[in-house]
Short mmCIF file of C-alpha atoms in Angstrom, two decimals:
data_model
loop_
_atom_site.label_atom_id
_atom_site.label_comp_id
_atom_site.label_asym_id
_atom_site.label_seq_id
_atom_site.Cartn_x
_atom_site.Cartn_y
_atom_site.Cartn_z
CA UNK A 1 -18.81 -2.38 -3.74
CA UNK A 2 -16.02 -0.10 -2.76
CA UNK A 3 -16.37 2.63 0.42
CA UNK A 4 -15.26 5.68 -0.14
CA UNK A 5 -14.29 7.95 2.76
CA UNK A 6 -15.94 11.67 2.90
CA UNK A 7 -14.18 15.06 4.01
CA UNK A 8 -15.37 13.71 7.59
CA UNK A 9 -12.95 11.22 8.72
CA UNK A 10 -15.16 8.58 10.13
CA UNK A 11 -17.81 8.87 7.62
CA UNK A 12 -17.69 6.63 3.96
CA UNK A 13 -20.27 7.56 1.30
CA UNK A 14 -21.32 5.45 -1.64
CA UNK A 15 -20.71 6.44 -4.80
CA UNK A 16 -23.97 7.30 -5.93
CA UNK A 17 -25.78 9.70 -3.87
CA UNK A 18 -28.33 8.55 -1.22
CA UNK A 19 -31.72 10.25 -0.96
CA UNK A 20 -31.61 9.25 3.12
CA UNK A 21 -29.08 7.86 6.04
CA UNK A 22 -31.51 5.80 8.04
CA UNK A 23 -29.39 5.28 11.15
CA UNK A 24 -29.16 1.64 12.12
CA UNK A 25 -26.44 -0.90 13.70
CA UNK A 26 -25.03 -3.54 12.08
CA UNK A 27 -25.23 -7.09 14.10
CA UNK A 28 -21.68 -8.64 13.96
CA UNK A 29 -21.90 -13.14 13.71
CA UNK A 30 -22.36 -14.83 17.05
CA UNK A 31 -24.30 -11.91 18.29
CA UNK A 32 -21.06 -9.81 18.89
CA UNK A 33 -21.86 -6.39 18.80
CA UNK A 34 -18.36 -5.18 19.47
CA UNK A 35 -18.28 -2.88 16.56
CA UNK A 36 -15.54 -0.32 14.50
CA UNK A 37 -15.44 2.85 15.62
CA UNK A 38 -16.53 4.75 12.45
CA UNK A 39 -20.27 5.14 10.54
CA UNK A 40 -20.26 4.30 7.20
CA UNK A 41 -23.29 4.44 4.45
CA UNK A 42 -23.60 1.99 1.96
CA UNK A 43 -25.79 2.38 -0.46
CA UNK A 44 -27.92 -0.76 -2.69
CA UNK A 45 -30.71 0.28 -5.28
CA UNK A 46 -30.52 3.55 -4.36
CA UNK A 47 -31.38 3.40 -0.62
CA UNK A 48 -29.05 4.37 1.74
CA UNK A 49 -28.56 2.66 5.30
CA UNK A 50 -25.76 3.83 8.11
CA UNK A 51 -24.00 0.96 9.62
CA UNK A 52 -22.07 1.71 12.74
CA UNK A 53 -19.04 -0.78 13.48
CA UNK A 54 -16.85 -0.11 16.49
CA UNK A 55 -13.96 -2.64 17.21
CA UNK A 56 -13.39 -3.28 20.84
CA UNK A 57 -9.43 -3.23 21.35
CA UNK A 58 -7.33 -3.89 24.10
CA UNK A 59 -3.33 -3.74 24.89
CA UNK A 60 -2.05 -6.34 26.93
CA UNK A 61 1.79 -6.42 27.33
CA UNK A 62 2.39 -3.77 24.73
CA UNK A 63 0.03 -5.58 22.37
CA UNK A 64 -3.30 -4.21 21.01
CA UNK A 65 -5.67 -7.09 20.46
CA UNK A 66 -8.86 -6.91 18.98
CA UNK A 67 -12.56 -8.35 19.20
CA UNK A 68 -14.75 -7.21 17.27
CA UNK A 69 -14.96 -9.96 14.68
CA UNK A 70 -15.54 -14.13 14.47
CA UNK A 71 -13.36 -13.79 11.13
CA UNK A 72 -10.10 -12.21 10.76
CA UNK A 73 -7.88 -12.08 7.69
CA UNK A 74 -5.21 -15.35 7.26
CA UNK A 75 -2.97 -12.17 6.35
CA UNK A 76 -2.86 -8.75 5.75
CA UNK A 77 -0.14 -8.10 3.15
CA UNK A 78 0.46 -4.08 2.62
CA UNK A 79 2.27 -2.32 -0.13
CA UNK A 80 4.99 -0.56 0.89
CA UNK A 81 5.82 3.07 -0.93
CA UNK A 82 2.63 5.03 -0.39
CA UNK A 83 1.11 2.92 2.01
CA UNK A 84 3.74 2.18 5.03
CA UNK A 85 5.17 5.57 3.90
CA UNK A 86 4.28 8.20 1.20
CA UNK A 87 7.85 7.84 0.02
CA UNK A 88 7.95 8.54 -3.61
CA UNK A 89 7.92 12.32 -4.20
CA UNK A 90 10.88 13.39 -1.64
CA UNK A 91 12.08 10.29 -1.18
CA UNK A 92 12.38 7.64 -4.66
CA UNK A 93 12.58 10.45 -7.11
CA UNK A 94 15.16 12.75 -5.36
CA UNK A 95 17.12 9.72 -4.76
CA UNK A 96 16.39 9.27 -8.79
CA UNK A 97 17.64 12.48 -9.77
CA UNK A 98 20.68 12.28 -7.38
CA UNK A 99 21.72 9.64 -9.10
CA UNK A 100 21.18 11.07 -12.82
CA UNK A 101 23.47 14.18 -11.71
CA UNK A 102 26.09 12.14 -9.94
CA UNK A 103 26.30 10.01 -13.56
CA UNK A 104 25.82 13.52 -15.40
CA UNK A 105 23.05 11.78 -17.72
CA UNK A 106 21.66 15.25 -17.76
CA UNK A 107 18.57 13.91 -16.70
CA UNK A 108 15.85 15.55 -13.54
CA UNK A 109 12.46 13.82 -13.38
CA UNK A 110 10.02 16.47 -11.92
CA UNK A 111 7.00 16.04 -10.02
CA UNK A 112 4.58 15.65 -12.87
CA UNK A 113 6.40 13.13 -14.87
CA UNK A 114 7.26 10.89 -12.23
CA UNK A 115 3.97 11.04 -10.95
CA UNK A 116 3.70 9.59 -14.81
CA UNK A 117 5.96 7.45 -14.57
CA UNK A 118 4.89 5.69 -11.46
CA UNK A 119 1.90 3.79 -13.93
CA UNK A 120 5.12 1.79 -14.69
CA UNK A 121 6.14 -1.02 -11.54
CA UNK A 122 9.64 -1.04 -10.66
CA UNK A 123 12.49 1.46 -10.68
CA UNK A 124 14.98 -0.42 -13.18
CA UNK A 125 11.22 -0.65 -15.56
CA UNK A 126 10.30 3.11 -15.31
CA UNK A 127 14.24 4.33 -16.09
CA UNK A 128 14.23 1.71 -19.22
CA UNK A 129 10.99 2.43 -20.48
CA UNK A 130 11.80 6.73 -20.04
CA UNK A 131 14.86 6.22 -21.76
CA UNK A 132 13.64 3.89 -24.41
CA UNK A 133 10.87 6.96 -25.35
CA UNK A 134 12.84 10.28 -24.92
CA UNK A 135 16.03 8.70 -25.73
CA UNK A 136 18.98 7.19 -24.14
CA UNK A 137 22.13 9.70 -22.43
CA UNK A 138 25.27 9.77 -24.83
CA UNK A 139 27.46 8.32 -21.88
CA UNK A 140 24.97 5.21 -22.00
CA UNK A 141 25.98 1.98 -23.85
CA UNK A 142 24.59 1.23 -27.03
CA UNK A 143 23.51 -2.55 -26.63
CA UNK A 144 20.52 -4.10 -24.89
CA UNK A 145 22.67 -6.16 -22.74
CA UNK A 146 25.35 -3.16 -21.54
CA UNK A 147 21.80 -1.22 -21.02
CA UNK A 148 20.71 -3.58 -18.94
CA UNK A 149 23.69 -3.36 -16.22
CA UNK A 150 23.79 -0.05 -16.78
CA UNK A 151 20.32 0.59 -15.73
CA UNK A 152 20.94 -2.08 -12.69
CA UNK A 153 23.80 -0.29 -11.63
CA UNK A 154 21.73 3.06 -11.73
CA UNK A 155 19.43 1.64 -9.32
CA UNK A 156 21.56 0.05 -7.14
CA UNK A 157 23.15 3.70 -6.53
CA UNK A 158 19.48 5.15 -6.39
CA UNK A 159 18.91 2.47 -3.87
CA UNK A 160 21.85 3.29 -1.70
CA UNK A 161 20.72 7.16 -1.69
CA UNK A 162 17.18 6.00 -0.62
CA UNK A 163 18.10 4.17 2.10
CA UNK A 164 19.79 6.94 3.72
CA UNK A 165 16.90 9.16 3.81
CA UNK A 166 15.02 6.27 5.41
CA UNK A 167 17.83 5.49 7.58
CA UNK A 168 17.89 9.01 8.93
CA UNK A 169 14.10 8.63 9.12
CA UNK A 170 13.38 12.17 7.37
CA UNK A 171 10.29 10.54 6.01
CA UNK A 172 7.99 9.02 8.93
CA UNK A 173 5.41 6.43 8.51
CA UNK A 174 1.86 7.02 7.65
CA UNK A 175 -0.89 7.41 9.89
CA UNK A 176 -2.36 4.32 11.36
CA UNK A 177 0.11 1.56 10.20
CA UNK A 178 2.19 1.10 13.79
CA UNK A 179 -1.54 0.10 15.09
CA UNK A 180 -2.90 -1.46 12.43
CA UNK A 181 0.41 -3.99 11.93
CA UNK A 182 0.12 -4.56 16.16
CA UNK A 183 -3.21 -5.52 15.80
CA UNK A 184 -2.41 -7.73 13.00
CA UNK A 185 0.45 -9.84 14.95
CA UNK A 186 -1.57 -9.66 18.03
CA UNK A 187 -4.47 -11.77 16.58
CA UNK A 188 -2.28 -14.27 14.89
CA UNK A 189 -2.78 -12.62 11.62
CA UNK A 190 0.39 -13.33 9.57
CA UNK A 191 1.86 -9.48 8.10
CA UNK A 192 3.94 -9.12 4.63
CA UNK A 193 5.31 -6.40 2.47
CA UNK A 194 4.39 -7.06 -1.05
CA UNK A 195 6.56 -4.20 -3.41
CA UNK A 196 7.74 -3.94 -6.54
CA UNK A 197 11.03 -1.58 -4.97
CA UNK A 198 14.24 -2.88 -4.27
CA UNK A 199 14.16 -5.42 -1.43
CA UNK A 200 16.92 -3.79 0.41
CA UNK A 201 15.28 -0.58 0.54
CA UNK A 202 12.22 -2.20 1.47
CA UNK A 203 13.68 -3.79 4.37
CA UNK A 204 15.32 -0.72 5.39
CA UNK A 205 11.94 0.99 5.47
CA UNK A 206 10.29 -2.15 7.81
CA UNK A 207 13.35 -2.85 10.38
CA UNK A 208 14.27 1.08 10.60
CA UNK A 209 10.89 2.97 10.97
CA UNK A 210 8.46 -0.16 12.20
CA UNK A 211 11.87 -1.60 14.16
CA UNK A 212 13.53 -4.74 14.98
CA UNK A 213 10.91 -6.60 17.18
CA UNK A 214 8.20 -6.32 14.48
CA UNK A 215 10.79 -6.67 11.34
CA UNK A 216 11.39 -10.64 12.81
CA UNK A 217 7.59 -10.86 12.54
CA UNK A 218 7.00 -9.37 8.66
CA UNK A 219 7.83 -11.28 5.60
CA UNK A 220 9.00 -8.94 2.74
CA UNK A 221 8.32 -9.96 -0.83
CA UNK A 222 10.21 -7.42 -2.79
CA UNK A 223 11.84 -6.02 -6.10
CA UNK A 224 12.89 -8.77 -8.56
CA UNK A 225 11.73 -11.45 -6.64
CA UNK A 226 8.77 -12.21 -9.33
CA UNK A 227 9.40 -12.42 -12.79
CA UNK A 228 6.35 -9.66 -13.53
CA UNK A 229 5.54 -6.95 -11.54
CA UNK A 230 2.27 -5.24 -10.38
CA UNK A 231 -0.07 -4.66 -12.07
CA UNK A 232 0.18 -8.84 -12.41
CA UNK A 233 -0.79 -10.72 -9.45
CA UNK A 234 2.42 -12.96 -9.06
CA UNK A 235 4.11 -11.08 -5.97
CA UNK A 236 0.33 -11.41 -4.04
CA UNK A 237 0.00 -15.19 -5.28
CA UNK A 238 3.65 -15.82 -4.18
CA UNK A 239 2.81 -14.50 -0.67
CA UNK A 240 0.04 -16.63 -0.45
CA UNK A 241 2.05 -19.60 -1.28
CA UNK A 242 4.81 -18.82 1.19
CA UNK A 243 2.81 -18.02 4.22
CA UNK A 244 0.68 -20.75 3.49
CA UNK A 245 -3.20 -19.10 3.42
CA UNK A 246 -5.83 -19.09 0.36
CA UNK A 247 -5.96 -15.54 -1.47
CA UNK A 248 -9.11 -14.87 -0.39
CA UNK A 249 -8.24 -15.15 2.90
CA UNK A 250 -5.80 -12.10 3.04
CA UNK A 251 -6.61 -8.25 3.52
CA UNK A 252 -4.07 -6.40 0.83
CA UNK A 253 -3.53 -2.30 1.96
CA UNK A 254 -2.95 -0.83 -1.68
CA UNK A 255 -2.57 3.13 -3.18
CA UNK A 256 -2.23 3.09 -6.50
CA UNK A 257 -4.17 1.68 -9.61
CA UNK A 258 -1.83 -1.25 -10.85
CA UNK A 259 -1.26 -2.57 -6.79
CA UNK A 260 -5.21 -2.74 -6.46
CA UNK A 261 -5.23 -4.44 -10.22
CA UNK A 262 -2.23 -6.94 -8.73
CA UNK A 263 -4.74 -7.45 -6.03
CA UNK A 264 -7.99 -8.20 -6.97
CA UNK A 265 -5.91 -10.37 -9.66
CA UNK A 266 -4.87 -12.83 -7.18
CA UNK A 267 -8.66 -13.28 -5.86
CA UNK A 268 -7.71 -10.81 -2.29
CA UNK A 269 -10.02 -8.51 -1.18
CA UNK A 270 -8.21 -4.94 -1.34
CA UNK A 271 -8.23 -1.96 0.84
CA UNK A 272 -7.11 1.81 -0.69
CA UNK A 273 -5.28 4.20 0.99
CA UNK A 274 -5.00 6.62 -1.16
CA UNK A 275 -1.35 8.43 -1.20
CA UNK A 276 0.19 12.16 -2.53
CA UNK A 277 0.40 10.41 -6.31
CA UNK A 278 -3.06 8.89 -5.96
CA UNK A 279 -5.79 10.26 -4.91
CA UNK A 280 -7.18 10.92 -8.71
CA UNK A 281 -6.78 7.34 -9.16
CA UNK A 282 -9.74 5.18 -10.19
CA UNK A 283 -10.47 2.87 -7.64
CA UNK A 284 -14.39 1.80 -8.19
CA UNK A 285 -13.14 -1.56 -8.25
CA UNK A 286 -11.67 -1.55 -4.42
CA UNK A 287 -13.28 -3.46 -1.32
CA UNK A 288 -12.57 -0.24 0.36
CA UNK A 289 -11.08 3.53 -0.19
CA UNK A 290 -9.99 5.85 2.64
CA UNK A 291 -6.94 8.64 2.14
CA UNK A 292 -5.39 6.54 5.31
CA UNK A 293 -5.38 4.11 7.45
CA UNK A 294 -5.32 6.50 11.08
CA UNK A 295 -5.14 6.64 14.15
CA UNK A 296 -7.40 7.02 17.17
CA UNK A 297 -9.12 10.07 17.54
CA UNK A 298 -9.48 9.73 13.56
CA UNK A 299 -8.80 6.61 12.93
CA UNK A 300 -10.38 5.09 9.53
CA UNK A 301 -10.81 1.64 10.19
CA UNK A 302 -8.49 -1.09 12.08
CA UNK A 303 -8.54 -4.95 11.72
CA UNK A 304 -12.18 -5.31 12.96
CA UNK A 305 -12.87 -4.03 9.51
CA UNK A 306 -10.51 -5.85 7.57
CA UNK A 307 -12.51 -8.83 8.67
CA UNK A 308 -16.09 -7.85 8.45
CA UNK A 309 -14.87 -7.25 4.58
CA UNK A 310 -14.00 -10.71 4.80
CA UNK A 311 -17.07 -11.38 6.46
CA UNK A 312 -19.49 -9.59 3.61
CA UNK A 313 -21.14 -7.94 6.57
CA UNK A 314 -22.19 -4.91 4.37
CA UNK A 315 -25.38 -6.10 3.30
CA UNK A 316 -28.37 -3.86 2.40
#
């Protein structure tokens, strides 16, 4: 049953509507009460309880730990544009359009449409499949194989653009991911980028706005490194394999539709943070749906959380 956060940022609400909050705490396993600092009502046969979790946290040498919970995720594996940072309307599709005017393709992807053309995973994908339907510029080649570099070499310029907004860091990261990735690391939990962008720009994004010390500690599983992108699982099952942990071990952080489809594909339980391009999304199928991740005073959840998911603590 999915969570969904209200206009109050430490309060979730079912989807259906409860007829009463009877306010109660929830007992964590081993008799740990440490519990997440948010309330959240869940709601089974149409009675409604309030569960209180707060997460006891700690920061010893720079590092947050945390103790709220006898099961933590094998690994939490994020997304990265729209989760780490809400990148893709002033950052992927101005790069986009840069590149269309430096080629003179006569070609500007506004707001709307690349909000409609983000259904489709990967950069080199969306440009094919937009010029495949509206048509293909004059100055493009004519066969499928010259199309293909050309679109490659589109990207790579696109790519190139990108990275220099990220390098100047004119977009920042969203809220709650610095603490949430610290926790992570600090507990042992293995951390991964799963994305469907170019791996170089991915990596720019991790080593330039998370830095160096936590880049050496994040596995990136990017671009063209599966054969099919989200929405199929194969980029979530190949980070499994790597770091060596059962799918339904690991915590994914997801915005859109077709990365919580990749998810829950590959057996993973799957949080949504719901980004600029998102948040009319259906996610009913989620573990979990809050419009970020947050930090303290309005912090959404932490890793406490991620494992009482785990855990199937929210019971009625």
């Amino acid at each position: 049953m999915a969570l969904r956060v209200s206009s109050s940022p430490a309060i979730f609400s079912s989807q259906r509507r409860a007829a009463s909050i009877l306010p109660s705490t929830l007992t964590l396993p081993n008799n740990n009460s440490s519990l997440l600092s948010s309330s959240s009502a869940i709601s089974s046969n149409d009675r409604t309880k309030s569960v209180t979790l707060r997460s006891k946290t700690s920061r010893r040498n720079g590092v947050v730990t945390c103790s709220a919970s006898s099961v933590l995720p094998k690994a939490l594996l994020f997304d990265c544009d729209g989760v780490l940072v809400d990148t893709e309307k002033d950052g992927h599709r101005i790069s986009f359009n840069d590149t269309f005017t430096e080629k003179e393709l006569g070609v500007t992807w506004d707001v709307d449409l690349y909000g409609e053309l983000l259904k489709i995973g990967g950069g080199k994908e969306r440009m094919t499949a937009y010029f495949n339907k509206v048509g293909w510029p004059e100055n493009a080649p004519k066969t499928e194989e010259e199309r293909k570099e050309f679109i490659a070499g589109l990207h790579k310029r696109k790519t190139e653009l990108f990275m220099v907004l990220i390098e100047k860091k004119l977009l920042p990261l969203r809220p709650g991911v610095e603490k949430l990735i610290d926790q992570a690391l600090g507990n042992g939990v293995k951390v991964a980028v799963c994305s469907t962008s170019n791996e170089k720009a991915v990596s720019a994004i991790v080593s330039c706005l998370l830095g160096p010390e936590r880049a050496e500690q994040i596995q990136i599983f990017a671009g063209d490194v599966v054969p099919r992108k989200k929405p199929d699982p194969a980029i979530y099952l190949l980070a499994a394999d790597t770091l060596g942990v059962d799918p339904s071990s690991c915590v994914v952080v997801e915005d859109s539709g077709i990365g919580l489809a990749a998810a829950k594909a590959a057996g993973m339980t799957c949080i949504v943070t719901k980004s600029g391009y998102t948040a009319d999304e259906n996610f009913s199928n989620a573990d979990a749906v809050f419009d970020c991740i947050g930090d303290p005073p309005e912090e959404r959840f932490d890793l406490a959380f991620c494992g009482s998911l785990l855990e199937k603590q929210y019971v009625s």
